[in-house]
XYZ file of C-alpha atoms in Angstrom:
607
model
C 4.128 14.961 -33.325
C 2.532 16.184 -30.473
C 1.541 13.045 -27.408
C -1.335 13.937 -25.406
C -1.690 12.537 -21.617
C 1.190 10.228 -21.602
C 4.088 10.955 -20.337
C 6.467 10.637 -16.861
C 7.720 13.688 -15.065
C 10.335 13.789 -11.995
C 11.073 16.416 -10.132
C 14.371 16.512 -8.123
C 14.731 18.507 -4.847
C 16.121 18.907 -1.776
C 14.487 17.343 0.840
C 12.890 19.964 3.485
C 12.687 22.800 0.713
C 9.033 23.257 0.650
C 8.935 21.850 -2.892
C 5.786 19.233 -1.454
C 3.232 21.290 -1.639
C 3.913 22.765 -5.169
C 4.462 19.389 -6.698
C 1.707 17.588 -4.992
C -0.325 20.593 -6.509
C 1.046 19.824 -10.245
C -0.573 15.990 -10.000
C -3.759 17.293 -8.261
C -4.245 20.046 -11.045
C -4.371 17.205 -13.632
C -6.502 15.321 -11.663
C -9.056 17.958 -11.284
C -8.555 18.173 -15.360
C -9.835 14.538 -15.251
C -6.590 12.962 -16.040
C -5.658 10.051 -14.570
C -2.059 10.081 -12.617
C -0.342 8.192 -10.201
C 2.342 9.967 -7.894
C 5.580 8.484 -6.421
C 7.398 10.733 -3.330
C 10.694 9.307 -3.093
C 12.499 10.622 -0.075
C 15.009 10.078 2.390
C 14.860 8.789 5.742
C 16.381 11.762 7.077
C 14.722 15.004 7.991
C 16.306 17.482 5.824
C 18.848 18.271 3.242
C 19.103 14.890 1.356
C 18.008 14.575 -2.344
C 13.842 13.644 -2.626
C 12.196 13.058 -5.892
C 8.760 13.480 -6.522
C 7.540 11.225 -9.971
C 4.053 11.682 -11.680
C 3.053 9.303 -13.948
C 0.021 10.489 -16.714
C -1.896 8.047 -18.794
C -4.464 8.518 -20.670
C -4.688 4.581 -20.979
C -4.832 4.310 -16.956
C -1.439 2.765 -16.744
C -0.873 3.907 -13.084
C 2.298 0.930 -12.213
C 5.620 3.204 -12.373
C 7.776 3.058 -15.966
C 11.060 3.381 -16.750
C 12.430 6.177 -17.858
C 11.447 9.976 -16.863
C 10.562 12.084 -19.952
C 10.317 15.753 -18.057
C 12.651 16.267 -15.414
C 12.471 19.309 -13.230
C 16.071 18.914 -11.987
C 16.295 21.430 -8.671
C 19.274 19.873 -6.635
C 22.428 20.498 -8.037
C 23.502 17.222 -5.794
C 21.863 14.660 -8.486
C 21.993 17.039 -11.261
C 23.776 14.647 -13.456
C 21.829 11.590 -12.028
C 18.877 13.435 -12.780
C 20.368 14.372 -16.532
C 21.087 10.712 -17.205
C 17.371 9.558 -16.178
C 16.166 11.241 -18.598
C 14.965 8.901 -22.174
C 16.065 10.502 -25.488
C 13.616 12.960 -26.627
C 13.193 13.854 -22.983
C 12.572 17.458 -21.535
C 15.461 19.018 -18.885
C 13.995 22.060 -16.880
C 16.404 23.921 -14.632
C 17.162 26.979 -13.370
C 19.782 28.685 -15.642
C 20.464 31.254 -13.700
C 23.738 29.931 -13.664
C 24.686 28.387 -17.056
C 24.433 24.696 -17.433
C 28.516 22.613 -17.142
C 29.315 21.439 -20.633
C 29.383 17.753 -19.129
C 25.644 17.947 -18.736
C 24.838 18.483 -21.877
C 22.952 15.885 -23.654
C 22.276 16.362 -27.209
C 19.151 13.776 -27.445
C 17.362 15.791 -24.823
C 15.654 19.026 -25.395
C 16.879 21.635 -22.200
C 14.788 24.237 -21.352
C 16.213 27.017 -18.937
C 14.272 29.544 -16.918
C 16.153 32.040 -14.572
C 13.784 31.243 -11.736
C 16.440 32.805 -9.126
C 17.070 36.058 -11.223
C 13.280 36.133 -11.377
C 12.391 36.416 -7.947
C 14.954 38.367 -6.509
C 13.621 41.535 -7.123
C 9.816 40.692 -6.467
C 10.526 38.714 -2.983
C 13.115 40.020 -0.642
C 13.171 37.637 1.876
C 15.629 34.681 1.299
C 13.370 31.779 2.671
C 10.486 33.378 0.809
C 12.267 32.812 -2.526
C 13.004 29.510 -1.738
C 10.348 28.501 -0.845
C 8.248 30.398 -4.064
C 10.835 28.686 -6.764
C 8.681 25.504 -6.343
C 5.492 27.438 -7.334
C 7.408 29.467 -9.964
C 8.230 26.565 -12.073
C 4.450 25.069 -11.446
C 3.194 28.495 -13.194
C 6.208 27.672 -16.229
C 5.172 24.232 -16.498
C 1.223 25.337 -16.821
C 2.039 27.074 -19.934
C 4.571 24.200 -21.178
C 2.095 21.802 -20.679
C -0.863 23.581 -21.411
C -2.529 23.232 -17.992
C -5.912 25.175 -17.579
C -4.421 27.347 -14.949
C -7.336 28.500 -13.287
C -6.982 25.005 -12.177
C -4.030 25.484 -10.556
C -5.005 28.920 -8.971
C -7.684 27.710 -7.547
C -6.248 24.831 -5.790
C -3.808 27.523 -4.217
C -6.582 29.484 -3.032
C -8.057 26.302 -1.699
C -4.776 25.281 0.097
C -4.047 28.198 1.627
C -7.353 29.357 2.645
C -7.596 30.542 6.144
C -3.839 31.610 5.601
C -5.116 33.710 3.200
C -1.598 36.619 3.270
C -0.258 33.365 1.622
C -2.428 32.847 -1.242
C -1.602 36.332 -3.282
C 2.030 35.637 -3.261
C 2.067 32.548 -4.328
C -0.244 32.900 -7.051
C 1.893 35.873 -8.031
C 4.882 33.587 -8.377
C 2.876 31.260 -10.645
C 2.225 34.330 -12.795
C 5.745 34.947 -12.704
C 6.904 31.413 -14.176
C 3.652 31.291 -16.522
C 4.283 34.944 -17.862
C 8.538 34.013 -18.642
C 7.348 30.902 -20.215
C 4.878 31.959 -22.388
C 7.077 35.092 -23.498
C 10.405 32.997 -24.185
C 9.879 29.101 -24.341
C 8.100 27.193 -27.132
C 4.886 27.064 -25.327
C 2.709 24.281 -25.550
C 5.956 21.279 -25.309
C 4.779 18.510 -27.958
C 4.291 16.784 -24.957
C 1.246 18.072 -23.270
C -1.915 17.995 -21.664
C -5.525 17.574 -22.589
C -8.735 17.544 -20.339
C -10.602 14.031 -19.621
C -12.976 12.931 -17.696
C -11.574 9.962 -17.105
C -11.234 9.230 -13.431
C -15.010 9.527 -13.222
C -16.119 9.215 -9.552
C -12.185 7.926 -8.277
C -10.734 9.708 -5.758
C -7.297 10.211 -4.345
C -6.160 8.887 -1.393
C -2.934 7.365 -0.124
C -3.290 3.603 1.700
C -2.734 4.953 5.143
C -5.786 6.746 5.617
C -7.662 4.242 3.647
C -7.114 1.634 5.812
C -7.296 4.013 8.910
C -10.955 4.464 8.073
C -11.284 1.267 7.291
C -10.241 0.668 11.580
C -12.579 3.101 12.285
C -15.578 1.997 10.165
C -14.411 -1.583 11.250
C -15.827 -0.641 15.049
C -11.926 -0.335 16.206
C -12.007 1.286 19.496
C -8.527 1.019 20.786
C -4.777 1.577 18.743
C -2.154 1.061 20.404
C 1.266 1.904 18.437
C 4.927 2.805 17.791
C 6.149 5.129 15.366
C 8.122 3.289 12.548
C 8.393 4.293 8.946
C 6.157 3.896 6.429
C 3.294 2.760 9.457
C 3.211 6.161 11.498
C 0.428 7.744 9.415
C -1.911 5.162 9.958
C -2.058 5.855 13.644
C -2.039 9.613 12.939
C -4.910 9.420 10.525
C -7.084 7.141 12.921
C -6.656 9.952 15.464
C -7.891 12.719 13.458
C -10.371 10.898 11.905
C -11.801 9.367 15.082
C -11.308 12.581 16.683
C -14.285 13.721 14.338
C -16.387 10.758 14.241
C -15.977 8.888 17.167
C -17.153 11.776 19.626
C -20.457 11.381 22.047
C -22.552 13.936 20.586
C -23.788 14.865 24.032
C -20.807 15.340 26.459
C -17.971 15.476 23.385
C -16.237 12.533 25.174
C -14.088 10.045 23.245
C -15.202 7.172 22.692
C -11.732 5.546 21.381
C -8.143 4.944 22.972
C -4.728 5.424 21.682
C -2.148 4.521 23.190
C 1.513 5.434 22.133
C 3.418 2.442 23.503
C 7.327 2.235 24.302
C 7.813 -0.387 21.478
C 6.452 -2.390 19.080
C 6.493 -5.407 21.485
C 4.735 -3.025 24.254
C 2.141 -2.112 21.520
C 1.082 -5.595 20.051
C 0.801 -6.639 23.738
C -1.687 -3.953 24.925
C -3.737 -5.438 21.287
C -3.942 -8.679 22.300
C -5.155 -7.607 25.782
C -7.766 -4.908 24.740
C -8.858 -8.057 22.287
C -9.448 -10.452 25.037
C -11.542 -7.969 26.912
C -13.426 -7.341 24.015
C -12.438 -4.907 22.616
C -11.746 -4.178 18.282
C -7.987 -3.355 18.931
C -5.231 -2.998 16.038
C -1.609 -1.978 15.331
C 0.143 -0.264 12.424
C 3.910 -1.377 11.866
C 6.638 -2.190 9.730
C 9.348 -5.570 8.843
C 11.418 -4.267 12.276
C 8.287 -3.848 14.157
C 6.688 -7.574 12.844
C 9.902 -9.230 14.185
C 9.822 -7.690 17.449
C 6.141 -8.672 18.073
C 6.463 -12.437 17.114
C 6.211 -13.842 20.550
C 3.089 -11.906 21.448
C 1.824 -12.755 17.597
C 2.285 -16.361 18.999
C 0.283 -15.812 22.271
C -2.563 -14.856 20.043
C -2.413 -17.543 17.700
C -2.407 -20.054 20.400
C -4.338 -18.564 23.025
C -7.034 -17.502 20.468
C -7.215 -14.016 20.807
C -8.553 -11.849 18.137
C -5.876 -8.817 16.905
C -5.149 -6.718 13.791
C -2.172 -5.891 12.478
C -1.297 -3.541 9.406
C 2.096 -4.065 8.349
C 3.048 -1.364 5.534
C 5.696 -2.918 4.215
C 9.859 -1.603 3.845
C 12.792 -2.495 2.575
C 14.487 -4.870 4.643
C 16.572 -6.745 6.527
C 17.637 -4.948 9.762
C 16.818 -1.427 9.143
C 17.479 -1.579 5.474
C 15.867 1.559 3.425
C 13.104 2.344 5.558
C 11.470 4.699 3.434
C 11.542 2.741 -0.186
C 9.133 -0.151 -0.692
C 8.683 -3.851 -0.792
C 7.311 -6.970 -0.092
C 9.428 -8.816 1.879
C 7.799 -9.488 5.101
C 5.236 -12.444 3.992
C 6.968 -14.942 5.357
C 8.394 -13.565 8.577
C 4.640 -13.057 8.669
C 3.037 -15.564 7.888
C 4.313 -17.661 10.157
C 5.636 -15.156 12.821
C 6.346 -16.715 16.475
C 8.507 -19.918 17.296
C 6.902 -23.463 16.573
C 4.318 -24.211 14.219
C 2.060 -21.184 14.054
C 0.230 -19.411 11.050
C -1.239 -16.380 10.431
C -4.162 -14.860 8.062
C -2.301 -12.520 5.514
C -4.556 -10.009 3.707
C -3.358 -8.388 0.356
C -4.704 -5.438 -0.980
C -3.760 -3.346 -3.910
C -5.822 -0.567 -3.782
C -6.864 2.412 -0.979
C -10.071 0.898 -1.233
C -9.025 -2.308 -0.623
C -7.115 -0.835 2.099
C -10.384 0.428 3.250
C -12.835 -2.462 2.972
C -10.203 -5.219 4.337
C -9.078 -3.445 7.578
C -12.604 -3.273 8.054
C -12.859 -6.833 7.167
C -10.065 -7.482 9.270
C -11.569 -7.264 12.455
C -14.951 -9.398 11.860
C -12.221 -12.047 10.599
C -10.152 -11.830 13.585
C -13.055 -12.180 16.104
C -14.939 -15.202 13.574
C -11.206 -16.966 13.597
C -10.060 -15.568 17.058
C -6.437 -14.992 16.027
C -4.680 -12.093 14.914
C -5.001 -11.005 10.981
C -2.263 -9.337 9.391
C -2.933 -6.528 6.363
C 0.247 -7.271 4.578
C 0.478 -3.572 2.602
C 3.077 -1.339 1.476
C 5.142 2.011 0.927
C 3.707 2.542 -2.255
C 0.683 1.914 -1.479
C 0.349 3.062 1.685
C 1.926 6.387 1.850
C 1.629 7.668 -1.907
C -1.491 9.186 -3.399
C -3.441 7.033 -5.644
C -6.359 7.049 -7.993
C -9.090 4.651 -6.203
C -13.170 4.252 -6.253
C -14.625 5.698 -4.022
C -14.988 4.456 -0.293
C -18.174 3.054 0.256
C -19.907 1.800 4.226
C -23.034 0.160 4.396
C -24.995 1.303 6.978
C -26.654 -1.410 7.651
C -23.945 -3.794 7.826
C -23.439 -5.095 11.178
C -20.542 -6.268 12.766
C -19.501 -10.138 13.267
C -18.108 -11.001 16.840
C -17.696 -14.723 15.658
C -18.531 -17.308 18.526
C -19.199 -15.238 22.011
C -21.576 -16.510 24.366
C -23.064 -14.380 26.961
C -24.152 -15.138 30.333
C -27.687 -16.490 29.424
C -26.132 -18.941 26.958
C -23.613 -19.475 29.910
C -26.597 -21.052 32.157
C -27.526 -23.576 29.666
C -24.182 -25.499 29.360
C -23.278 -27.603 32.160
C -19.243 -26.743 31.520
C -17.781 -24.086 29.729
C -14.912 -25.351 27.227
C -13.444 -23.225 25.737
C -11.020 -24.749 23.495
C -13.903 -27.445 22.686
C -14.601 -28.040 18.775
C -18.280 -27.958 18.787
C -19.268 -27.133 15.071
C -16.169 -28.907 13.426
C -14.339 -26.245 11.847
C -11.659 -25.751 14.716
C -13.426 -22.624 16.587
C -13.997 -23.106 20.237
C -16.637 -20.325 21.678
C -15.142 -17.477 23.972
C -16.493 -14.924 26.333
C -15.843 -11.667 27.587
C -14.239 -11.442 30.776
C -16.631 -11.115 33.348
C -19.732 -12.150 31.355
C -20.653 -14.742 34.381
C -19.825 -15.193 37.941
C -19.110 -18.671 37.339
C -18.952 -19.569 34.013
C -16.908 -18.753 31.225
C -13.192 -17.527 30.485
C -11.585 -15.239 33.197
C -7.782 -15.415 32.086
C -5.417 -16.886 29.358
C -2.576 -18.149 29.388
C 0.093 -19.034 26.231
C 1.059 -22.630 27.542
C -0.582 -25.725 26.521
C -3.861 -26.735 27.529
C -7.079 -28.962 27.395
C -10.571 -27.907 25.927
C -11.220 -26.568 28.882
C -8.201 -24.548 29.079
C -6.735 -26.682 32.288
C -3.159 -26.686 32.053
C -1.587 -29.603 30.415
C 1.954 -31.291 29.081
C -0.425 -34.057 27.365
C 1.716 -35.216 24.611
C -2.082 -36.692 22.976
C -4.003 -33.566 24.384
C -1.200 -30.698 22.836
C -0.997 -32.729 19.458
C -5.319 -33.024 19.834
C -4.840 -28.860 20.187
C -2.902 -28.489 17.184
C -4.332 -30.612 14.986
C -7.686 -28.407 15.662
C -5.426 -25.015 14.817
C -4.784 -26.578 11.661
C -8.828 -27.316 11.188
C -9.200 -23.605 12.012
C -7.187 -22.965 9.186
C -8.831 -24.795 7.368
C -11.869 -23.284 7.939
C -10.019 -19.374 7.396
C -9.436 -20.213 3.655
C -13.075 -19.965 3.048
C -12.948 -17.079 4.608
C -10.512 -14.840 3.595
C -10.959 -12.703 0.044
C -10.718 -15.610 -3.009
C -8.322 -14.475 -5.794
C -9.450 -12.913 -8.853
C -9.062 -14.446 -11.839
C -9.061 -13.568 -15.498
C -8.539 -16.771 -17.975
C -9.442 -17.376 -21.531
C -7.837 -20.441 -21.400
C -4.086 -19.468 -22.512
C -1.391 -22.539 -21.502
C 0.769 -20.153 -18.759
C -0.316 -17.789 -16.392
C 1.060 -14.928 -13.887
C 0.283 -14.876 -10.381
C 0.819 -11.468 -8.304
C -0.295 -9.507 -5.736
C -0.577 -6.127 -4.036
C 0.992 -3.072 -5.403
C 2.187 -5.716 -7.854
C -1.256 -5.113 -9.555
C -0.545 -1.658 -10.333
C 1.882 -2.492 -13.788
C 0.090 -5.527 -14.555
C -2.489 -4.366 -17.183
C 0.350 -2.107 -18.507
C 2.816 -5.426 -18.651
C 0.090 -7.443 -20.120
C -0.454 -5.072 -23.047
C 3.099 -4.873 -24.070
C 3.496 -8.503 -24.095
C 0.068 -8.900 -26.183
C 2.387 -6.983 -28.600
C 4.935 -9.525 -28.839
C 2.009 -12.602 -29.054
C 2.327 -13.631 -25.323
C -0.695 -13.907 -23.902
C -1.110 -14.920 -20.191
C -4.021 -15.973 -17.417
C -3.818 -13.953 -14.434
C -4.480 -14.601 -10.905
C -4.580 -11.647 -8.233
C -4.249 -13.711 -4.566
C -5.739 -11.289 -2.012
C -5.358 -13.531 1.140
C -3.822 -16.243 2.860
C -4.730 -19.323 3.422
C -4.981 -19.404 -0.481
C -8.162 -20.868 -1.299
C -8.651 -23.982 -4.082
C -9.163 -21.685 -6.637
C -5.267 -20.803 -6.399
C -4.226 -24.338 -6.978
C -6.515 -25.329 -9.645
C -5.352 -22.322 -11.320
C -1.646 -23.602 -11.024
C -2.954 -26.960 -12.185
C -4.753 -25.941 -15.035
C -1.623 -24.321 -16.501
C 1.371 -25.494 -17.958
C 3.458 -23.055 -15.860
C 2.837 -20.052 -14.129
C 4.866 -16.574 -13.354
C 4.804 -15.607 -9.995
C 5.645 -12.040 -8.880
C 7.344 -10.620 -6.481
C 8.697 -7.460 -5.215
C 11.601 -9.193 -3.030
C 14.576 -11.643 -3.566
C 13.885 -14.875 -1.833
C 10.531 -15.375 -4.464
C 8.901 -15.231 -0.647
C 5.406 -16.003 -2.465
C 6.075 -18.714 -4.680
C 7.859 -20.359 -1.280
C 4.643 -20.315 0.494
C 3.046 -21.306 -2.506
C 5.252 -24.403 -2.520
C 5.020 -24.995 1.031
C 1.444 -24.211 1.594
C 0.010 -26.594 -1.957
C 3.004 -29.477 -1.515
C 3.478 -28.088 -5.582
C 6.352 -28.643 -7.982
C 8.444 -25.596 -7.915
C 9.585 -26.051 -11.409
C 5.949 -25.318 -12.458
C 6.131 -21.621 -10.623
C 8.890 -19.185 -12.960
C 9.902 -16.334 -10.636
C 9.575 -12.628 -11.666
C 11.267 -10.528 -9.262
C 12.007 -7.123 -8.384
C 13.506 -5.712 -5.071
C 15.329 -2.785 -5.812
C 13.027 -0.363 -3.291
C 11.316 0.906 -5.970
C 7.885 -0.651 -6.804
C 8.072 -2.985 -9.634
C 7.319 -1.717 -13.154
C 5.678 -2.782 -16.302
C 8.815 -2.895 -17.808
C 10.430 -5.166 -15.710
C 7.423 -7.942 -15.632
C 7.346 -7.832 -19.836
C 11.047 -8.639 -19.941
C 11.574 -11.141 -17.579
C 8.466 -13.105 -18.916
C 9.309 -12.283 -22.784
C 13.418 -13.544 -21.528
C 11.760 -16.586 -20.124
C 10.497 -17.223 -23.276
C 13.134 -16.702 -25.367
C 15.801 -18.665 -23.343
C 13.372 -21.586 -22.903
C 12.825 -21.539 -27.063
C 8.912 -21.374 -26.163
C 6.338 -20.102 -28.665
C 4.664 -17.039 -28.405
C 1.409 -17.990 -26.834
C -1.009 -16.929 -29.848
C -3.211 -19.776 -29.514
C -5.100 -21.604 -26.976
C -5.499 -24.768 -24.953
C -7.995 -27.081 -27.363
């Protein structure tokens, strides 16, 4: 029986060999077929010579969340050969280089191996030892082509597109693809029952990792400064609002910039010189990580309390300390949320696709100037540094920008005194102004100590409670602000709750549990403050699934905290392995909820 468009292949290398490029290539090619793929790097945090896997998943469905189970490995690095072996499901596909022949103790018999010489094969066509390292990677792109049945003009082309301008490169390596290609098709069982077909599914999508979604997003936002600190899996947002801002933030006439980066010494350095380019003015941000959050909590604090607008995009890690820094999760919402010491709280923003990446950096900073604290794009590794199907990105041009509650120096001579901590509209905003607006009038400094409405210093016990109680007003008013969840609900008695890359398995884990008569409400919570609609979607259910891709259930606790709710009404579904969490893994920890708690499979609905 052949299977069409649905399948998972890994390949295993060494990390620093080059392979990148050629297996980048492979999930590209089936793009361009109209395919629709999702791609996984999984790497060290070294530089070179630790094991890196690179997983593709195809579905014709659209399934784009990882799965279990690999059914075409590519096994390269004799290191995890047997690792590799064992991933592999029954029925599955082993392609090596059998050069050498294969130990008996990695022999499956469920498994179907398929051995190409690739060494052998290049040694007398490339006589330079890098070279054939390096053209191994393309030499089993050109076998699989012919395994899989990949238009390989497809591929060809892409390599001339790659390489152009380095065109001595682009004969070669096409030569190696003809090289695997030619072996395959003269001595393997060419097309694999597994295989693939052209589609035209991904329609207008495009690929594009979170990163340089959300870097745009800065730029397109009216950002004008970044100040950073490299930290894994952050570094390429910085990198990719250079280049990009390098190109379209240029004065046509003199070629000056019209931007500022700034590489700080730290994270703390780097948040700081954010919260002072916002209080001049200025659209400022920061890309960081779990380590980087915790070392710019006190500043995070100065902003929250002093009022001063600031973005921060925190692409999640695994944690604590320094953890796994290049494998994924969610565990910084609630060193987030409420980073700093005493009572503070901070907008979270979730998205789960690049163009959500996109549209709520951009978002980002009109929130932080309406709210005048910092906001906080709570991303991740998978999203943010993988390549992933996503509409396209879109900018209206007439869109302007919304610097919140500013007063400039006319409005300045018709007020008889300036406060600017004063509630004037009663929703917990005080107006601001730029330094310097007014010779007289207005804000000149900050400061992070308590205060009246008009900013005098102050150890008021009624004046500093007066201050916080109007913080909390402000937040408040920020939950009508921030994105309102989506919901989907035909009325079923339970529901699941998740968010972020969390939304990438969840069609895929709703299927399979249709199949066993479990049928759930969903809720996707894209910021924080939730808004009402999150609690009257708890309410209306009997109980609700909440996922999460750490241990400590970190969004069902702010659930609890945040909506005073009964945590026995909020099941946890977990996974924080430093992987992203598959469909898998959400069908059977709802389906063994179900079965321990003797519940009926939801066929039916409320009446």
């Amino acid at each position: 029986m052949t299977t069409y468009n649905d399948f998972v292949i890994r390949f295993a290398n060494v990390n620093g060999s080059g392979s990148a490029s050629a297996n980048g290539m492979f999930a590209k090619a089936l793009f361009r077929m109209g395919v629709p793929v999702a791609t996984r790097n999984i790497f060290p945090s070294n530089i070179q010579g630790l094991p890196t896997w690179f997983e593709v998943r195809v579905s014709e469905q659209g399934y784009l969340g990882r799965r279990e189970g690999v059914d075409i490995m590519v096994a390269m690095n004799a290191e995890t050969f047997e690792e590799d072996v064992a991933s592999l499901k029954p029925g599955g596909f082993l392609l090596y280089d059998n050069t050498k022949p294969l130990a008996g103790h990695l022999r499956r018999d469920d498994i179907t191996e398929i051995g190409i010489p690739l060494t052998d094969l290049l040694l007398p066509v490339f006589t330079d030892i890098k070279q054939r390292g390096l053209f191994k990677n393309i030499t089993y792109l050109g076998a699989l082509s012919a395994l899989l049945d990949i238009e390989f003009d497809v591929i060809t082309g892409m390599v001339a597109k790659q390489y152009r301008g380095k065109d001595d490169l682009i004969a070669p390596n096409i030569q190696a693809l003809e090289i695997g290609r030619g072996y395959a098709q003269e001595y393997l069982p060419c097309p694999l029952p597994i295989r693939v077909r052209r589609m035209d599914d991904p329609g207008e999508r495009i690929m594009i990792d979170g990163n340089t979604a959300a870097a745009l997003g800065a730029i397109y936002g009216g950002a004008t400064v970044c100040a950073w600190y490299p930290i894994t899996p952050s570094t390429s947002v910085a990198e990719a609002f250079e280049q990009h801002a390098n190109r379209l933030r240029l004065d046509s006439e003199c070629g000056r910039r019209k931007f500022a980066i700034v590489q700080a010494e730290d994270e703390l350095s780097a948040i700081g010189i954010v919260i002072g380019a916002g209080w001049n003015g200025a659209r400022s941000f920061t890309a960081t990580s779990g380590p980087g959050v915790s070392l710019m909590t006190e500043f995070l604090g100065l902003a929250y309390f002093a009022e001063i607008p600031a973005v921060l995009i925190d692409v999640q890690r695994s944690g604590p300390s320094t953890g796994m820094p290049t494998r994924t999760q969610q565990g910084d919402l609630i060193s987030s949320a409420y980073a700093s010491h005493g009572d503070t709280k901070h907008v979270l923003l979730f998205p789960s696709t690049p163009k959500e990446c996109f549209d709520f950096t951009a978002d980002a900073f009109d929130l932080a100037d309406r709210l005048q604290t910092p906001i906080i794009l709570m991303t991740d590794l998978e999203l943010g540094m993988n390549d992933n199907l996503s509409e396209p990105l879109e900018w209206d041009d007439g869109r302007t920008y919304d610097r919140g509650k500013v007063l400039h120096a006319e409005d300045l001579e018709k007020i008889e005194r300036f406060g600017r901590y004063l509630d004037v509209d009663g929703d917990g905003i005080g107006y601001r102004t730029y330094p310097g607006t007014h010779p007289e009038k207005g804000a000149f400094f900050t400061r992070g100590t308590s205060r009246d409405e008009y900013a005098a210093y102050t150890e008021s016990p009624e004046i500093y409670e007066q201050n916080m109680q109007r913080l909390l007003t402000k937040w408040k008013t920020a939950a009508t602000l921030v994105p309102k969840a989506e919901i989907e609900s035909s009325g079923q008695r339970a529901g699941i709750l998740y968010y972020g890359t969390s939304a990438l398995p969840m069609q895929e884990a709703l299927d399979l549990l249709g199949d066993e008569g479990i049928h759930l409400d969903t809720l996707r919570v894209r910021g924080f403050p939730f808004g009402e609609e999150v609690y009257e979607f708890i309410e209306d259910h009997d109980f609700v699934f909440v996922v999460d891709q750490n241990r400590d259930a970190q969004m069902k606790t702010l659930l609890v905290t945040e909506g005073e709710l009964d945590p026995a009404g909020l099941v946890s579904v977990r996974y924080f392995g430093g992987l992203s969490i598959s469909a898998d893994t959400i069908q059977a920890q709802v389906s063994d909820y179900f079965t321990a708690q003797k519940l009926p499979r939801l066929t039916e609905v409320k009446s």
